[in-house]
Amino acid sequence: MPKGLGYAILILALMALIPPVLIARARAVRSGRPRVHIIRDMDNQPKRKAQQLNPLFADHRAMRRPVPGTVARGELRDDDHLYRGKVGGKWTTTYPVDITGVSIRRGQERFNIFCAPCHGLDGAGSGSVSVRALSLQEGTWIPPLSFHQEQVRERALGHVFNTITNGIRTMPAYGPQIPTEDRWLIVSYVRALQRSRNATLQDVPPEDRERIR
Ligand code: HEC
């Protein structure tokens, strides 16, 4: 056997050890780089993720804004009565949704969640937020109006709906948080609260009137 052949076999044998060593290493060591991906299919393709830059557009935003005037399906909101509380340009005095005992109860529940912290459970204005803010005596808190004062009792339904939707003076808007129908149910409950404070004997069922007298 020529001397050179012996060396060649030795070198080849040593080189044959390299792949298993690399594989063993790859199995044992963590890497921050993605694994080797020979056939890519469509797993990897150029794309922009949220908040990344894209020089293709003049403003370099990869996240595009909706085309101005875009309206999502079913979100046209062209019903003035339902969405703005107006009929013929005036605050409505009728409800655009059905008001039943069950729905007033839902209005009560929503009221207690969203409004009672300021307006109080009875709507008189002594919610815990207001009580606390007044006790701090910082002089910056405007207490919520009582629903039972003349000015608020005489507001049209649409006006109260608008107050909830867009806020009024120092009261913030709740339109973004409360769905439209629920806002109307809250209006009905505000009316129920107002009526409860100013009820007359005629509001009591006849069979109970005698007992109250
Ligand atoms: C963060 C406290 C706060 C919350 C919560 C709040 N309000 Fe008010 N609300 C006020 C304040 C303050 C006023 C008086 C604003 C003023 O006079 O500047 C007011 C006024 C009102 C008025 C009378 C407005 C008028 O002049 O006719 C109505 C009605 C009313 N709120 C309804 C609601 C309803 C319904 C909710 C629940 C969806 C609600 N508010 C939630 C603070 C609040």
mmCIF file of C-alpha atoms and ligand atoms in Angstrom:
data_model
loop_
_atom_site.group_PDB
_atom_site.id
_atom_site.type_symbol
_atom_site.label_atom_id
_atom_site.label_comp_id
_atom_site.label_asym_id
_atom_site.label_seq_id
_atom_site.Cartn_x
_atom_site.Cartn_y
_atom_site.Cartn_z
ATOM 1 C CA MET A 1 0.000 0.000 0.000
ATOM 2 C CA PRO A 2 1.450 3.339 -0.969
ATOM 3 C CA LYS A 3 2.112 5.546 1.965
ATOM 4 C CA GLY A 4 -0.092 8.398 0.669
ATOM 5 C CA LEU A 5 -3.226 6.182 0.573
ATOM 6 C CA GLY A 6 -2.989 5.464 4.285
ATOM 7 C CA TYR A 7 -2.996 9.180 5.077
ATOM 8 C CA ALA A 8 -5.911 9.812 2.716
ATOM 9 C CA ILE A 9 -8.050 7.120 4.440
ATOM 10 C CA LEU A 10 -7.200 8.559 7.837
ATOM 11 C CA ILE A 11 -8.177 12.081 6.768
ATOM 12 C CA LEU A 12 -11.464 10.866 5.230
ATOM 13 C CA ALA A 13 -12.291 8.928 8.376
ATOM 14 C CA LEU A 14 -11.706 12.034 10.487
ATOM 15 C CA MET A 15 -13.794 14.193 8.126
ATOM 16 C CA ALA A 16 -16.633 11.671 8.304
ATOM 17 C CA LEU A 17 -16.869 12.526 12.017
ATOM 18 C CA ILE A 18 -17.642 16.194 11.318
ATOM 19 C CA PRO A 19 -21.360 15.900 10.322
ATOM 20 C CA PRO A 20 -22.376 13.787 13.350
ATOM 21 C CA VAL A 21 -20.467 16.174 15.606
ATOM 22 C CA LEU A 22 -22.277 19.185 14.098
ATOM 23 C CA ILE A 23 -25.638 17.427 14.451
ATOM 24 C CA ALA A 24 -24.896 16.523 18.049
ATOM 25 C CA ARG A 25 -23.953 20.125 18.723
ATOM 26 C CA ALA A 26 -27.106 21.478 17.056
ATOM 27 C CA ARG A 27 -29.202 19.210 19.273
ATOM 28 C CA ALA A 28 -27.534 20.348 22.452
ATOM 29 C CA VAL A 29 -27.002 24.073 21.931
ATOM 30 C CA ARG A 30 -29.659 26.822 21.772
ATOM 31 C CA SER A 31 -29.591 29.225 18.851
ATOM 32 C CA GLY A 32 -31.293 32.525 18.252
ATOM 33 C CA ARG A 33 -31.331 31.989 14.509
ATOM 34 C CA PRO A 34 -34.093 30.136 12.662
ATOM 35 C CA ARG A 35 -33.336 26.571 11.683
ATOM 36 C CA VAL A 36 -32.068 25.772 8.217
ATOM 37 C CA HIS A 37 -35.058 25.632 5.924
ATOM 38 C CA ILE A 38 -34.093 24.134 2.591
ATOM 39 C CA ILE A 39 -37.483 23.842 0.895
ATOM 40 C CA ARG A 40 -39.317 27.001 1.807
ATOM 41 C CA ASP A 41 -42.765 26.364 0.364
ATOM 42 C CA MET A 42 -44.569 29.549 1.369
ATOM 43 C CA ASP A 43 -43.547 29.459 5.001
ATOM 44 C CA ASN A 44 -41.254 32.425 4.615
ATOM 45 C CA GLN A 45 -42.261 35.346 2.495
ATOM 46 C CA PRO A 46 -41.499 39.043 2.613
ATOM 47 C CA LYS A 47 -44.033 40.892 4.753
ATOM 48 C CA ARG A 48 -44.311 43.774 7.187
ATOM 49 C CA LYS A 49 -45.370 43.292 10.732
ATOM 50 C CA ALA A 50 -47.379 45.773 12.797
ATOM 51 C CA GLN A 51 -45.563 49.066 13.479
ATOM 52 C CA GLN A 52 -42.736 48.320 11.003
ATOM 53 C CA LEU A 53 -41.576 50.764 8.344
ATOM 54 C CA ASN A 54 -42.340 50.369 4.670
ATOM 55 C CA PRO A 55 -40.469 52.685 2.290
ATOM 56 C CA LEU A 56 -42.987 51.861 -0.439
ATOM 57 C CA PHE A 57 -45.381 54.477 0.946
ATOM 58 C CA ALA A 58 -44.689 58.184 1.282
ATOM 59 C CA ASP A 59 -45.410 58.183 5.011
ATOM 60 C CA HIS A 60 -43.420 54.932 5.528
ATOM 61 C CA ARG A 61 -46.216 53.340 7.548
ATOM 62 C CA ALA A 62 -46.531 49.615 6.987
ATOM 63 C CA MET A 63 -49.920 49.774 8.718
ATOM 64 C CA ARG A 64 -52.233 51.565 6.301
ATOM 65 C CA ARG A 65 -55.100 53.713 7.473
ATOM 66 C CA PRO A 66 -58.625 53.120 6.200
ATOM 67 C CA VAL A 67 -59.534 55.151 3.134
ATOM 68 C CA PRO A 68 -61.286 58.343 4.361
ATOM 69 C CA GLY A 69 -65.032 57.879 4.433
ATOM 70 C CA THR A 70 -64.825 54.099 4.823
ATOM 71 C CA VAL A 71 -67.877 52.698 6.574
ATOM 72 C CA ALA A 72 -67.871 49.169 7.953
ATOM 73 C CA ARG A 73 -70.830 47.029 6.936
ATOM 74 C CA GLY A 74 -73.886 47.778 9.034
ATOM 75 C CA GLU A 75 -72.214 50.826 10.593
ATOM 76 C CA LEU A 76 -73.656 53.586 8.422
ATOM 77 C CA ARG A 77 -75.663 54.924 11.380
ATOM 78 C CA ASP A 78 -77.953 57.022 9.234
ATOM 79 C CA ASP A 79 -80.879 56.595 11.622
ATOM 80 C CA ASP A 80 -80.983 59.957 13.415
ATOM 81 C CA HIS A 81 -83.608 58.792 15.887
ATOM 82 C CA LEU A 82 -81.610 55.781 17.041
ATOM 83 C CA TYR A 83 -78.084 57.126 16.879
ATOM 84 C CA ARG A 84 -78.485 60.834 17.624
ATOM 85 C CA GLY A 85 -81.768 61.017 19.505
ATOM 86 C CA LYS A 86 -83.221 63.466 17.000
ATOM 87 C CA VAL A 87 -86.403 63.520 14.967
ATOM 88 C CA GLY A 88 -86.828 66.282 12.404
ATOM 89 C CA GLY A 89 -83.809 68.084 13.858
ATOM 90 C CA LYS A 90 -85.324 68.195 17.388
ATOM 91 C CA TRP A 91 -84.598 66.034 20.455
ATOM 92 C CA THR A 92 -86.934 63.096 20.311
ATOM 93 C CA THR A 93 -89.606 62.475 22.903
ATOM 94 C CA THR A 94 -90.109 58.850 21.860
ATOM 95 C CA TYR A 95 -87.923 55.766 22.151
ATOM 96 C CA PRO A 96 -86.474 54.171 19.012
ATOM 97 C CA VAL A 97 -86.231 50.817 20.852
ATOM 98 C CA ASP A 98 -88.862 48.737 22.642
ATOM 99 C CA ILE A 99 -89.033 49.535 26.328
ATOM 100 C CA THR A 100 -90.335 46.692 28.468
ATOM 101 C CA GLY A 101 -89.993 45.729 32.110
ATOM 102 C CA VAL A 102 -87.074 43.489 31.228
ATOM 103 C CA SER A 103 -85.299 46.190 29.247
ATOM 104 C CA ILE A 104 -85.701 48.777 32.011
ATOM 105 C CA ARG A 105 -84.110 46.273 34.337
ATOM 106 C CA ARG A 106 -81.159 46.019 31.977
ATOM 107 C CA GLY A 107 -81.072 49.821 31.901
ATOM 108 C CA GLN A 108 -80.929 49.756 35.694
ATOM 109 C CA GLU A 109 -78.036 47.311 35.652
ATOM 110 C CA ARG A 110 -76.113 49.391 33.092
ATOM 111 C CA PHE A 111 -76.920 52.574 35.025
ATOM 112 C CA ASN A 112 -75.581 51.073 38.245
ATOM 113 C CA ILE A 113 -72.350 50.142 36.469
ATOM 114 C CA PHE A 114 -71.678 53.279 34.441
ATOM 115 C CA CYS A 115 -73.542 56.151 36.050
ATOM 116 C CA ALA A 116 -74.118 55.381 39.734
ATOM 117 C CA PRO A 117 -70.461 55.981 40.717
ATOM 118 C CA CYS A 118 -71.088 59.691 40.110
ATOM 119 C CA HIS A 119 -74.851 60.117 40.070
ATOM 120 C CA GLY A 120 -75.644 57.721 42.927
ATOM 121 C CA LEU A 121 -77.978 54.712 42.797
ATOM 122 C CA ASP A 122 -80.992 57.035 43.176
ATOM 123 C CA GLY A 123 -79.761 59.603 40.634
ATOM 124 C CA ALA A 124 -79.646 62.363 43.237
ATOM 125 C CA GLY A 125 -75.949 62.958 42.673
ATOM 126 C CA SER A 126 -74.323 61.385 45.710
ATOM 127 C CA GLY A 127 -72.323 58.598 44.064
ATOM 128 C CA SER A 128 -69.183 57.419 45.830
ATOM 129 C CA VAL A 129 -66.875 59.156 43.331
ATOM 130 C CA SER A 130 -68.614 62.450 43.918
ATOM 131 C CA VAL A 131 -68.662 62.044 47.698
ATOM 132 C CA ARG A 132 -64.956 61.260 47.738
ATOM 133 C CA ALA A 133 -64.064 64.100 45.367
ATOM 134 C CA LEU A 134 -66.003 66.581 47.506
ATOM 135 C CA SER A 135 -64.320 65.339 50.692
ATOM 136 C CA LEU A 136 -60.906 66.065 49.162
ATOM 137 C CA GLN A 137 -61.943 69.740 49.033
ATOM 138 C CA GLU A 138 -59.701 70.484 46.090
ATOM 139 C CA GLY A 139 -62.237 72.905 44.709
ATOM 140 C CA THR A 140 -62.015 71.432 41.199
ATOM 141 C CA TRP A 141 -64.886 68.911 41.344
ATOM 142 C CA ILE A 142 -68.193 69.888 39.786
ATOM 143 C CA PRO A 143 -70.816 67.662 41.403
ATOM 144 C CA PRO A 144 -73.147 65.813 38.998
ATOM 145 C CA LEU A 145 -76.596 67.301 38.590
ATOM 146 C CA SER A 146 -79.447 65.602 40.407
ATOM 147 C CA PHE A 147 -81.839 63.940 37.957
ATOM 148 C CA HIS A 148 -84.683 65.134 40.154
ATOM 149 C CA GLN A 149 -84.254 68.822 39.640
ATOM 150 C CA GLU A 150 -86.667 70.585 37.326
ATOM 151 C CA GLN A 151 -84.118 71.344 34.597
ATOM 152 C CA VAL A 152 -83.080 67.711 34.151
ATOM 153 C CA ARG A 153 -86.587 66.280 34.544
ATOM 154 C CA GLU A 154 -87.788 68.386 31.659
ATOM 155 C CA ARG A 155 -85.089 67.283 29.230
ATOM 156 C CA ALA A 156 -86.391 65.418 26.191
ATOM 157 C CA LEU A 157 -85.452 61.726 25.900
ATOM 158 C CA GLY A 158 -83.162 62.530 22.985
ATOM 159 C CA HIS A 159 -81.323 65.112 25.067
ATOM 160 C CA VAL A 160 -80.618 62.616 27.842
ATOM 161 C CA PHE A 161 -79.492 60.096 25.218
ATOM 162 C CA ASN A 162 -77.166 62.705 23.765
ATOM 163 C CA THR A 163 -75.828 63.519 27.237
ATOM 164 C CA ILE A 164 -74.824 59.878 27.682
ATOM 165 C CA THR A 165 -73.432 59.559 24.152
ATOM 166 C CA ASN A 166 -71.395 62.760 23.952
ATOM 167 C CA GLY A 167 -71.194 63.967 27.543
ATOM 168 C CA ILE A 168 -72.290 67.420 28.621
ATOM 169 C CA ARG A 169 -70.226 70.303 29.988
ATOM 170 C CA THR A 170 -67.992 68.593 32.584
ATOM 171 C CA MET A 171 -69.511 65.120 32.214
ATOM 172 C CA PRO A 172 -67.491 62.826 29.906
ATOM 173 C CA ALA A 173 -68.960 60.906 26.949
ATOM 174 C CA TYR A 174 -70.070 57.305 27.443
ATOM 175 C CA GLY A 175 -70.960 56.622 23.804
ATOM 176 C CA PRO A 176 -67.671 54.862 23.084
ATOM 177 C CA GLN A 177 -68.174 52.469 26.011
ATOM 178 C CA ILE A 178 -71.892 51.702 26.023
ATOM 179 C CA PRO A 179 -73.645 50.181 22.974
ATOM 180 C CA THR A 180 -76.411 52.303 21.425
ATOM 181 C CA GLU A 181 -79.355 50.143 22.559
ATOM 182 C CA ASP A 182 -78.059 50.030 26.109
ATOM 183 C CA ARG A 183 -77.822 53.811 26.150
ATOM 184 C CA TRP A 184 -81.527 54.025 25.353
ATOM 185 C CA LEU A 185 -82.291 51.516 28.100
ATOM 186 C CA ILE A 186 -80.311 53.671 30.530
ATOM 187 C CA VAL A 187 -82.414 56.663 29.428
ATOM 188 C CA SER A 188 -85.548 54.689 30.262
ATOM 189 C CA TYR A 189 -84.160 53.898 33.693
ATOM 190 C CA VAL A 190 -83.246 57.549 34.313
ATOM 191 C CA ARG A 191 -86.897 58.332 33.535
ATOM 192 C CA ALA A 192 -87.998 55.601 35.940
ATOM 193 C CA LEU A 193 -85.838 57.107 38.690
ATOM 194 C CA GLN A 194 -87.261 60.562 38.008
ATOM 195 C CA ARG A 195 -90.797 59.274 38.077
ATOM 196 C CA SER A 196 -90.213 57.409 41.335
ATOM 197 C CA ARG A 197 -89.418 60.692 43.081
ATOM 198 C CA ASN A 198 -92.467 62.460 41.763
ATOM 199 C CA ALA A 199 -95.036 59.720 41.811
ATOM 200 C CA THR A 200 -98.648 60.556 42.588
ATOM 201 C CA LEU A 201 -101.407 58.397 43.939
ATOM 202 C CA GLN A 202 -102.538 57.783 40.352
ATOM 203 C CA ASP A 203 -99.303 55.832 39.716
ATOM 204 C CA VAL A 204 -100.193 53.300 42.409
ATOM 205 C CA PRO A 205 -102.386 50.357 41.351
ATOM 206 C CA PRO A 206 -105.986 51.017 42.563
ATOM 207 C CA GLU A 207 -106.012 48.027 44.899
ATOM 208 C CA ASP A 208 -103.007 49.404 46.808
ATOM 209 C CA ARG A 209 -104.124 53.034 47.058
ATOM 210 C CA GLU A 210 -106.236 52.547 50.154
ATOM 211 C CA ARG A 211 -103.328 50.985 52.025
ATOM 212 C CA ILE A 212 -101.116 54.008 51.307
ATOM 213 C CA ARG A 213 -103.685 56.580 52.330
HETATM 214 C C1 HEC B 1 -67.506 60.874 36.095
HETATM 215 C C2 HEC B 1 -68.755 61.206 36.741
HETATM 216 C C3 HEC B 1 -70.023 61.000 35.912
HETATM 217 C C4 HEC B 1 -70.482 59.835 35.367
HETATM 218 C C5 HEC B 1 -69.849 58.442 35.444
HETATM 219 C C6 HEC B 1 -71.727 60.153 34.743
HETATM 220 N N1 HEC B 1 -72.022 61.465 34.890
HETATM 221 FE FE1 HEC B 1 -73.700 62.416 34.274
HETATM 222 N N2 HEC B 1 -73.008 64.175 34.992
HETATM 223 C C7 HEC B 1 -71.796 64.326 35.643
HETATM 224 C C8 HEC B 1 -71.596 65.709 35.935
HETATM 225 C C9 HEC B 1 -70.382 66.281 36.638
HETATM 226 C C10 HEC B 1 -72.737 66.388 35.448
HETATM 227 C C11 HEC B 1 -72.995 67.880 35.517
HETATM 228 C C12 HEC B 1 -72.179 68.517 34.432
HETATM 229 C C13 HEC B 1 -72.128 70.018 34.569
HETATM 230 O O1 HEC B 1 -73.111 70.607 35.027
HETATM 231 O O2 HEC B 1 -71.084 70.549 34.177
HETATM 232 C C14 HEC B 1 -73.605 65.390 34.875
HETATM 233 C C15 HEC B 1 -74.846 65.672 34.300
HETATM 234 C C16 HEC B 1 -75.709 64.704 33.840
HETATM 235 C C17 HEC B 1 -77.054 64.966 33.367
HETATM 236 C C18 HEC B 1 -77.760 66.301 33.296
HETATM 237 C C19 HEC B 1 -77.326 67.050 32.084
HETATM 238 C C20 HEC B 1 -78.285 68.168 31.726
HETATM 239 O O3 HEC B 1 -77.918 69.332 31.925
HETATM 240 O O4 HEC B 1 -79.373 67.858 31.223
HETATM 241 C C21 HEC B 1 -77.590 63.766 32.983
HETATM 242 C C22 HEC B 1 -78.973 63.482 32.434
HETATM 243 C C23 HEC B 1 -76.567 62.763 33.219
HETATM 244 N N3 HEC B 1 -75.449 63.362 33.739
HETATM 245 C C24 HEC B 1 -76.724 61.416 32.972
HETATM 246 C C25 HEC B 1 -75.720 60.471 33.139
HETATM 247 C C26 HEC B 1 -75.868 59.075 32.785
HETATM 248 C C27 HEC B 1 -77.149 58.450 32.247
HETATM 249 C C28 HEC B 1 -74.682 58.470 33.074
HETATM 250 C C29 HEC B 1 -74.295 57.023 32.833
HETATM 251 C C30 HEC B 1 -74.204 56.629 31.456
HETATM 252 C C31 HEC B 1 -73.789 59.475 33.616
HETATM 253 N N4 HEC B 1 -74.447 60.664 33.629
HETATM 254 C C32 HEC B 1 -72.514 59.228 34.060
HETATM 255 C C33 HEC B 1 -70.893 63.342 35.957
HETATM 256 C C34 HEC B 1 -70.989 62.017 35.598
#
